[in-house]
């Protein structure tokens, strides 16, 4: 019975068996379902991947012409291409950049080891401008010609190197990348299973050495420390020598295997072991040298070269490394410094033939050592010296890059606790830093602060929404150079080029817009640069940037732009492929040439003024200008093209003028399928479409009505994206028209091709309504309407200008299909197409910049990727961009040799400040951190609503008097000093002198005891009567943590805002370590001291605490929080506890059933739920029932196992709040199915039914950020069903666990760990096919039968579709849902698209 009525439901065998398993599991646990117990699942998605790079491998894994470098992360790899670095005259340090090529993050398992297999790296031929290549060898010339050849691999061809990876899932993977015919990059891989582990202690695959002549499983006695193949002697290339360094007991052994690869693996022979001396045990590095089958072992401050190992006991030659210590990198102890990695720079073949081998060693403190090894020298190490100090903590991620430079080496290194970078290393010269590899680890703490809305131009409704939005700030980095408070931001990055340009003298006139154009070539300087046309209220200023700086041109000066109009407002400007610079003003069209000897153009319309203009360059043809003329309150379209005749620039009209039905608000021209299309936005909230057919005259063709009088199109942008055809075997080009509307939204319109190959036409000929030109009937609302068409007359100029191309294929079909509306605010939106990335556009609304990109896929209606555009300054990490006034992009027609900015650079105007930036080409949102530097290591951060500031606790280093001696060197004494700072959210902090100046600190150093550490900080606002006091409570420790000599203190500071200092009020000392503190009630404090939990009430007047309530637990507390009257305690070894006060006693009410090593917890009182994380990488949902159980344990609702441990949790925002920022109003939403209509139109009002009620951020110490969402039972079942299918699909999960195929397809709640939904897998479903891929999984499946509760059950497409429909109904209800029927293809296809739309909302990033 349901709602008082008897109903019937259809259940299949999958559903019945799954519920039986759940009931059996509940009975086995002894905890049957009880009233009020929630059935919840958890959805996790990786929001930010850890920036920690495990290794860096230079390799040509795409093509021999591509100079790539591979970044290896914990569970992903990224291929980047090395750009720049060519030697330029008078510039020994040319810029180097790393461009993202492709990433792979679908391993679903940690990467244990990665190596390169293939041909050895060869030196890149140096490239110099004007070099005479006839003097080089044939091999050199063939390599230089590679640049002009396509990057396609021939059939059965592989790149020179391929990647070999071992996964923790016991898979050996061979991997390389390739370009397809559309220049898209893809991965190709082959997988082999590794032998099963005989014991848990065995980790096969941790060490990997590569030689293509060997494959055999051999067991060794001991722990393998290092493993490498040695270089064979000349003439013995068929001989294989594998060397292992093994730790066995107290000894370290050299173990080698030898065999002749021509005889197969049967000849593998293990040779006698050699014991290393005590001083060389547990070495840091093993380096194979290229001569005499020798190798080097690095340990401590000594390098030992061994040779002659093939003849018996290897002979050792020692070399001391006398290198000073890097003092700017913090250290935790006085242990010997560790050499972390080595790299061999590229050298010419002739140098190698002379028996010279060079090696770079890197040490953890940033010291780089250069070793010169010579075959004929004794000792073989002829010299070793410091090559420089990289100001970073170095790890295994260290390599040298080949840029074809003979004099300077380039090294690349990444750090685990700060930024890495690229450096030029020169003999006997200081190193030069030329690039940064960003790293924000470790994450120790995180807090959430609100957005501030200070501008009055933001709509009031948007202000209320933004107040709900949050800004995460985290403690990151370590040491005085890398420690900072990092604002976590996601989006598209634009890196600032050069200093900010101030235009204060122009700002008073009111800058309306700007354009970035090629600057005319100066005959005297023969240099090109960039000119900014700044349109003011009444005039135009040309501001040019040259090699000498940025200047504002004098209109009367002979500067090359004096022919342009400076007394009027510029409406539009641009450059043509012929080298003309065009300016359009209300009264004229002006054009000048970048070439000398061509006279300028000044064209004036007769009896009319120009209101709007648009410029289009048709590749390999001409440049067309479209303008709107206003004549006696009537508006006309007029278009023409530019050319030169008799040494003059001319503007030749194309066809007759066309009258518009209403005033134009925006214009755009597009060249599509050999046809000129003009899009005209009008103040009547319509988009008029005109085409130039064979007669060249513009003919009215279609009218699109936005349906809302306020939806006036103020700007237009046209994008190009790639989509797959229905057959999914080829890629076609699709076009999108983005309309920036006055109501704060962007309406995307898909431009259909004449052949309608994508089946995206939404209006049939029977439903099309023909409207006459000039019709103003708006009763039909939003939609497309045909306009009357004139045939036009043929014009002979068509063949002359456009090469005789006709446009007949597109005319006659329906041109536009509406896509999902995007909402950005409440004011007019400006859209501008990106000239460097045709699928992306810039959006400016309410002084905020965004990027909108359509990445294509199987459907043209795939949603856009919308990201904020963040401008960063490489020289100022705390740079905060101002509100955007106007934007422009550098023309793609910049002449070669531009000395300032490259094509595609973004010009960002904020008030009177002009910023030039280079935009990231990465298509997906990425982490764009903003860092507030500190002179130390931050450990705690919290946002104070009382102060409206961030309170940061950090540790700095202070110099002490005197010096200590270490190995004969005088070293300055330093000591850690705790400090507390107040940080403004948006203020740019003062640059700190990291060599001596202390950081900001509100504490008096006399409050800190020698050797004392600050462990934690909380705000406390005790109330006495009606007076509220504000205090900061700090708990400290002196001595070793956990030792009997530990002394802890509770310090209570009052804050004086005016003085910016804190005064110590109360000092309480304890003999056990205080681990966690939290406020309780109006004036109480609860904290953990050893294994005890203490609750104390403060008498503020007497400044004394009353006698505490105490409860002893089995292990110390690591985190305490208070919700209402409940005290939540996460303990070090025994899970989570819930305490309360009963009759003036502290008692335990609930406890975790599992003794987990807790890390953190978060209480969700609305669901009576506690999220508890532990050091075993689990996150558990514990329910707090209204009535206690007999065993007083908290039932487990769900459990998720993640790759890493979560150390912090915080609530960020609800889905409902986020949708208000991104969803359109109901009347502007387009939908294709009943469920999609419900999701699109009613999602804001009914978000609590369809979407998660909680959105959380979970951070890990390695910098990973997860997004967590709670799911109700129906949503979990539907997502679990989709996930189970996806895990069997090789295109989504190419490397599954061997037992994945044996798991049930039907979701089951029997195991709480199955209540976890992996959002990364579902994200791949959306990215790699979406609707098409989901339908294929439902249609085909992985096999015809499946194992379900030890029964073979048919797994047929019909069953999958019916089950999918049933699960969908459980989520959305019967209203509006599509019912099962015999002919399910069309309705179920729409249903699949609707479910994926709902899934996209669930996976929407919270930041």
mmCIF file of C-alpha atoms in Angstrom, residues 173-393:
data_model
loop_
_atom_site.group_PDB
_atom_site.id
_atom_site.type_symbol
_atom_site.label_atom_id
_atom_site.label_comp_id
_atom_site.label_asym_id
_atom_site.label_seq_id
_atom_site.Cartn_x
_atom_site.Cartn_y
_atom_site.Cartn_z
ATOM 1 C CA UNK A 173 51.693 -1.970 -18.732
ATOM 2 C CA UNK A 174 53.316 -0.880 -22.005
ATOM 3 C CA UNK A 175 52.116 2.536 -23.081
ATOM 4 C CA UNK A 176 52.732 5.202 -25.715
ATOM 5 C CA UNK A 177 50.816 8.087 -27.313
ATOM 6 C CA UNK A 178 50.044 8.904 -30.914
ATOM 7 C CA UNK A 179 48.310 11.522 -33.075
ATOM 8 C CA UNK A 180 45.309 10.672 -35.210
ATOM 9 C CA UNK A 181 44.519 12.258 -38.562
ATOM 10 C CA UNK A 182 42.731 15.107 -36.750
ATOM 11 C CA UNK A 183 45.862 15.878 -34.660
ATOM 12 C CA UNK A 184 44.165 14.565 -31.531
ATOM 13 C CA UNK A 185 46.437 12.705 -29.099
ATOM 14 C CA UNK A 186 45.476 9.269 -27.784
ATOM 15 C CA UNK A 187 47.094 6.536 -25.691
ATOM 16 C CA UNK A 188 47.682 2.972 -26.813
ATOM 17 C CA UNK A 189 48.539 0.342 -24.216
ATOM 18 C CA UNK A 190 49.035 -3.363 -23.702
ATOM 19 C CA UNK A 191 48.706 -5.065 -20.341
ATOM 20 C CA UNK A 192 50.256 -8.224 -18.898
ATOM 21 C CA UNK A 193 49.376 -9.666 -15.476
ATOM 22 C CA UNK A 194 52.176 -9.984 -12.967
ATOM 23 C CA UNK A 195 52.604 -13.161 -10.897
ATOM 24 C CA UNK A 196 50.541 -13.334 -7.730
ATOM 25 C CA UNK A 197 52.183 -12.395 -4.452
ATOM 26 C CA UNK A 198 53.158 -15.300 -2.243
ATOM 27 C CA UNK A 199 52.922 -13.154 0.878
ATOM 28 C CA UNK A 200 51.565 -9.779 1.919
ATOM 29 C CA UNK A 201 55.112 -8.500 2.449
ATOM 30 C CA UNK A 202 55.962 -9.057 -1.211
ATOM 31 C CA UNK A 203 55.378 -6.051 -3.452
ATOM 32 C CA UNK A 204 56.165 -7.144 -6.968
ATOM 33 C CA UNK A 205 56.740 -4.182 -9.233
ATOM 34 C CA UNK A 206 58.150 -1.642 -6.778
ATOM 35 C CA UNK A 207 61.521 -1.804 -8.589
ATOM 36 C CA UNK A 208 61.650 -1.904 -12.361
ATOM 37 C CA UNK A 209 64.623 -2.211 -14.679
ATOM 38 C CA UNK A 210 64.189 -2.333 -18.440
ATOM 39 C CA UNK A 211 65.958 -4.457 -21.023
ATOM 40 C CA UNK A 212 63.987 -5.717 -24.024
ATOM 41 C CA UNK A 213 65.782 -9.060 -24.045
ATOM 42 C CA UNK A 214 64.561 -10.539 -20.752
ATOM 43 C CA UNK A 215 61.327 -11.680 -19.158
ATOM 44 C CA UNK A 216 61.446 -14.132 -16.278
ATOM 45 C CA UNK A 217 60.129 -14.416 -12.717
ATOM 46 C CA UNK A 218 62.963 -14.960 -10.234
ATOM 47 C CA UNK A 219 62.797 -14.871 -6.448
ATOM 48 C CA UNK A 220 65.673 -13.374 -4.413
ATOM 49 C CA UNK A 221 66.383 -13.781 -0.725
ATOM 50 C CA UNK A 222 66.225 -10.334 0.835
ATOM 51 C CA UNK A 223 64.774 -6.880 0.203
ATOM 52 C CA UNK A 224 65.677 -5.287 -3.117
ATOM 53 C CA UNK A 225 66.999 -1.754 -2.610
ATOM 54 C CA UNK A 226 68.150 -0.921 -6.152
ATOM 55 C CA UNK A 227 68.006 -2.654 -9.518
ATOM 56 C CA UNK A 228 69.597 -1.680 -12.843
ATOM 57 C CA UNK A 229 70.862 -3.201 -16.083
ATOM 58 C CA UNK A 230 74.531 -2.524 -16.715
ATOM 59 C CA UNK A 231 75.885 -1.408 -20.065
ATOM 60 C CA UNK A 232 77.614 -4.296 -21.837
ATOM 61 C CA UNK A 233 81.131 -3.971 -23.243
ATOM 62 C CA UNK A 234 81.674 -3.010 -26.852
ATOM 63 C CA UNK A 235 81.028 -5.962 -29.113
ATOM 64 C CA UNK A 236 79.006 -7.816 -26.452
ATOM 65 C CA UNK A 237 75.672 -6.085 -26.966
ATOM 66 C CA UNK A 238 73.925 -9.472 -26.829
ATOM 67 C CA UNK A 239 75.157 -10.011 -23.266
ATOM 68 C CA UNK A 240 72.763 -8.998 -20.459
ATOM 69 C CA UNK A 241 73.882 -8.060 -16.920
ATOM 70 C CA UNK A 242 71.282 -7.311 -14.249
ATOM 71 C CA UNK A 243 72.621 -5.870 -10.996
ATOM 72 C CA UNK A 244 70.659 -5.783 -7.728
ATOM 73 C CA UNK A 245 71.548 -4.246 -4.373
ATOM 74 C CA UNK A 246 69.871 -6.371 -1.690
ATOM 75 C CA UNK A 247 69.539 -5.870 2.034
ATOM 76 C CA UNK A 248 69.691 -9.138 3.961
ATOM 77 C CA UNK A 249 69.953 -9.026 7.706
ATOM 78 C CA UNK A 250 72.779 -6.696 8.655
ATOM 79 C CA UNK A 251 74.451 -6.905 5.258
ATOM 80 C CA UNK A 252 74.058 -5.175 1.919
ATOM 81 C CA UNK A 253 74.873 -7.383 -1.087
ATOM 82 C CA UNK A 254 75.641 -6.875 -4.760
ATOM 83 C CA UNK A 255 73.759 -9.592 -6.665
ATOM 84 C CA UNK A 256 73.939 -9.990 -10.429
ATOM 85 C CA UNK A 257 72.377 -12.152 -13.097
ATOM 86 C CA UNK A 258 74.055 -12.761 -16.453
ATOM 87 C CA UNK A 259 72.970 -14.463 -19.667
ATOM 88 C CA UNK A 260 73.281 -14.428 -23.422
ATOM 89 C CA UNK A 261 69.984 -13.220 -24.878
ATOM 90 C CA UNK A 262 70.550 -15.306 -28.025
ATOM 91 C CA UNK A 263 70.164 -18.476 -25.989
ATOM 92 C CA UNK A 264 66.863 -17.571 -24.359
ATOM 93 C CA UNK A 265 66.030 -17.384 -20.682
ATOM 94 C CA UNK A 266 67.259 -20.876 -19.924
ATOM 95 C CA UNK A 267 70.790 -19.523 -19.731
ATOM 96 C CA UNK A 268 70.113 -17.066 -16.918
ATOM 97 C CA UNK A 269 72.812 -17.549 -14.301
ATOM 98 C CA UNK A 270 73.114 -16.024 -10.854
ATOM 99 C CA UNK A 271 76.672 -15.050 -10.016
ATOM 100 C CA UNK A 272 78.250 -15.016 -6.546
ATOM 101 C CA UNK A 273 77.237 -12.099 -4.348
ATOM 102 C CA UNK A 274 79.578 -9.405 -3.082
ATOM 103 C CA UNK A 275 79.143 -7.807 0.351
ATOM 104 C CA UNK A 276 79.441 -4.051 0.514
ATOM 105 C CA UNK A 277 81.559 -2.496 3.270
ATOM 106 C CA UNK A 278 79.788 -1.065 6.309
ATOM 107 C CA UNK A 279 80.405 2.497 5.140
ATOM 108 C CA UNK A 280 78.587 1.813 1.874
ATOM 109 C CA UNK A 281 75.593 -0.083 3.165
ATOM 110 C CA UNK A 282 72.085 1.108 2.261
ATOM 111 C CA UNK A 283 73.328 3.330 -0.586
ATOM 112 C CA UNK A 284 71.268 6.213 -1.934
ATOM 113 C CA UNK A 285 71.856 5.665 -5.656
ATOM 114 C CA UNK A 286 73.001 3.029 -8.142
ATOM 115 C CA UNK A 287 74.231 4.504 -11.451
ATOM 116 C CA UNK A 288 75.211 2.346 -14.454
ATOM 117 C CA UNK A 289 78.141 3.903 -16.310
ATOM 118 C CA UNK A 290 78.483 3.526 -20.046
ATOM 119 C CA UNK A 291 82.041 2.106 -20.076
ATOM 120 C CA UNK A 292 83.619 -1.190 -18.981
ATOM 121 C CA UNK A 293 80.367 -2.489 -17.428
ATOM 122 C CA UNK A 294 81.142 -0.243 -14.481
ATOM 123 C CA UNK A 295 78.728 1.385 -12.090
ATOM 124 C CA UNK A 296 78.693 3.972 -9.326
ATOM 125 C CA UNK A 297 77.219 3.689 -5.833
ATOM 126 C CA UNK A 298 76.446 6.909 -3.969
ATOM 127 C CA UNK A 299 76.154 6.863 -0.187
ATOM 128 C CA UNK A 300 76.550 9.726 2.248
ATOM 129 C CA UNK A 301 79.177 12.130 0.975
ATOM 130 C CA UNK A 302 81.004 9.537 -1.095
ATOM 131 C CA UNK A 303 80.770 8.189 -4.635
ATOM 132 C CA UNK A 304 82.278 4.758 -5.264
ATOM 133 C CA UNK A 305 82.904 3.456 -8.782
ATOM 134 C CA UNK A 306 83.046 -0.312 -9.228
ATOM 135 C CA UNK A 307 84.610 -1.928 -12.270
ATOM 136 C CA UNK A 308 85.624 -5.424 -13.240
ATOM 137 C CA UNK A 309 82.537 -7.080 -11.783
ATOM 138 C CA UNK A 310 82.378 -9.581 -14.666
ATOM 139 C CA UNK A 311 85.755 -11.044 -13.728
ATOM 140 C CA UNK A 312 85.063 -11.553 -10.025
ATOM 141 C CA UNK A 313 85.074 -9.156 -7.103
ATOM 142 C CA UNK A 314 84.434 -5.615 -8.336
ATOM 143 C CA UNK A 315 87.219 -3.127 -7.606
ATOM 144 C CA UNK A 316 86.172 0.081 -5.842
ATOM 145 C CA UNK A 317 87.393 3.654 -6.373
ATOM 146 C CA UNK A 318 86.185 6.214 -3.812
ATOM 147 C CA UNK A 319 85.636 9.914 -4.358
ATOM 148 C CA UNK A 320 84.611 12.380 -1.637
ATOM 149 C CA UNK A 321 81.937 14.972 -2.360
ATOM 150 C CA UNK A 322 82.881 18.089 -0.427
ATOM 151 C CA UNK A 323 79.744 20.172 -0.831
ATOM 152 C CA UNK A 324 78.356 22.736 1.577
ATOM 153 C CA UNK A 325 74.862 22.438 3.005
ATOM 154 C CA UNK A 326 71.899 24.431 1.738
ATOM 155 C CA UNK A 327 70.722 26.464 4.709
ATOM 156 C CA UNK A 328 67.505 27.830 3.186
ATOM 157 C CA UNK A 329 65.865 24.410 3.132
ATOM 158 C CA UNK A 330 64.488 23.288 6.515
ATOM 159 C CA UNK A 331 65.527 19.997 8.039
ATOM 160 C CA UNK A 332 64.075 17.906 10.829
ATOM 161 C CA UNK A 333 67.270 16.359 12.161
ATOM 162 C CA UNK A 334 71.056 16.232 11.888
ATOM 163 C CA UNK A 335 71.061 12.964 9.945
ATOM 164 C CA UNK A 336 73.273 12.806 6.833
ATOM 165 C CA UNK A 337 71.758 14.412 3.779
ATOM 166 C CA UNK A 338 70.392 12.019 1.138
ATOM 167 C CA UNK A 339 71.216 11.981 -2.550
ATOM 168 C CA UNK A 340 67.812 11.458 -4.114
ATOM 169 C CA UNK A 341 68.365 10.999 -7.866
ATOM 170 C CA UNK A 342 70.746 11.258 -10.789
ATOM 171 C CA UNK A 343 70.540 12.289 -14.427
ATOM 172 C CA UNK A 344 72.806 11.992 -17.451
ATOM 173 C CA UNK A 345 72.893 15.112 -19.672
ATOM 174 C CA UNK A 346 72.858 14.737 -23.430
ATOM 175 C CA UNK A 347 76.286 14.951 -25.014
ATOM 176 C CA UNK A 348 77.492 14.802 -28.634
ATOM 177 C CA UNK A 349 78.373 11.352 -29.932
ATOM 178 C CA UNK A 350 82.000 12.348 -30.477
ATOM 179 C CA UNK A 351 82.339 13.172 -26.777
ATOM 180 C CA UNK A 352 80.938 9.794 -25.799
ATOM 181 C CA UNK A 353 83.298 8.059 -28.195
ATOM 182 C CA UNK A 354 86.242 9.644 -26.357
ATOM 183 C CA UNK A 355 85.198 7.781 -23.201
ATOM 184 C CA UNK A 356 83.652 10.702 -21.277
ATOM 185 C CA UNK A 357 80.553 10.196 -19.126
ATOM 186 C CA UNK A 358 78.892 13.047 -17.221
ATOM 187 C CA UNK A 359 76.456 12.676 -14.339
ATOM 188 C CA UNK A 360 74.359 15.130 -12.323
ATOM 189 C CA UNK A 361 73.526 14.200 -8.725
ATOM 190 C CA UNK A 362 70.824 15.975 -6.749
ATOM 191 C CA UNK A 363 70.603 16.107 -2.966
ATOM 192 C CA UNK A 364 67.480 16.573 -0.876
ATOM 193 C CA UNK A 365 68.496 20.078 0.214
ATOM 194 C CA UNK A 366 68.731 21.318 -3.401
ATOM 195 C CA UNK A 367 72.458 20.897 -4.004
ATOM 196 C CA UNK A 368 73.342 19.635 -7.505
ATOM 197 C CA UNK A 369 76.711 17.999 -8.069
ATOM 198 C CA UNK A 370 78.380 17.542 -11.471
ATOM 199 C CA UNK A 371 80.643 14.516 -11.928
ATOM 200 C CA UNK A 372 82.999 14.031 -14.841
ATOM 201 C CA UNK A 373 83.893 10.349 -15.446
ATOM 202 C CA UNK A 374 86.643 9.395 -17.907
ATOM 203 C CA UNK A 375 87.323 5.859 -19.005
ATOM 204 C CA UNK A 376 91.100 6.302 -19.294
ATOM 205 C CA UNK A 377 91.512 8.237 -16.042
ATOM 206 C CA UNK A 378 92.584 6.871 -12.686
ATOM 207 C CA UNK A 379 90.602 7.422 -10.627
ATOM 208 C CA UNK A 380 87.807 7.413 -13.180
ATOM 209 C CA UNK A 381 86.154 10.471 -11.586
ATOM 210 C CA UNK A 382 88.380 13.209 -12.901
ATOM 211 C CA UNK A 383 86.425 16.012 -11.211
ATOM 212 C CA UNK A 384 83.325 16.687 -9.121
ATOM 213 C CA UNK A 385 81.986 20.047 -8.093
ATOM 214 C CA UNK A 386 78.795 21.836 -7.166
ATOM 215 C CA UNK A 387 76.781 22.833 -10.213
ATOM 216 C CA UNK A 388 74.462 25.059 -8.222
ATOM 217 C CA UNK A 389 71.865 25.142 -5.496
ATOM 218 C CA UNK A 390 68.221 24.797 -6.433
ATOM 219 C CA UNK A 391 66.153 26.497 -3.781
ATOM 220 C CA UNK A 392 63.863 23.508 -3.265
ATOM 221 C CA UNK A 393 63.656 20.198 -1.444
#
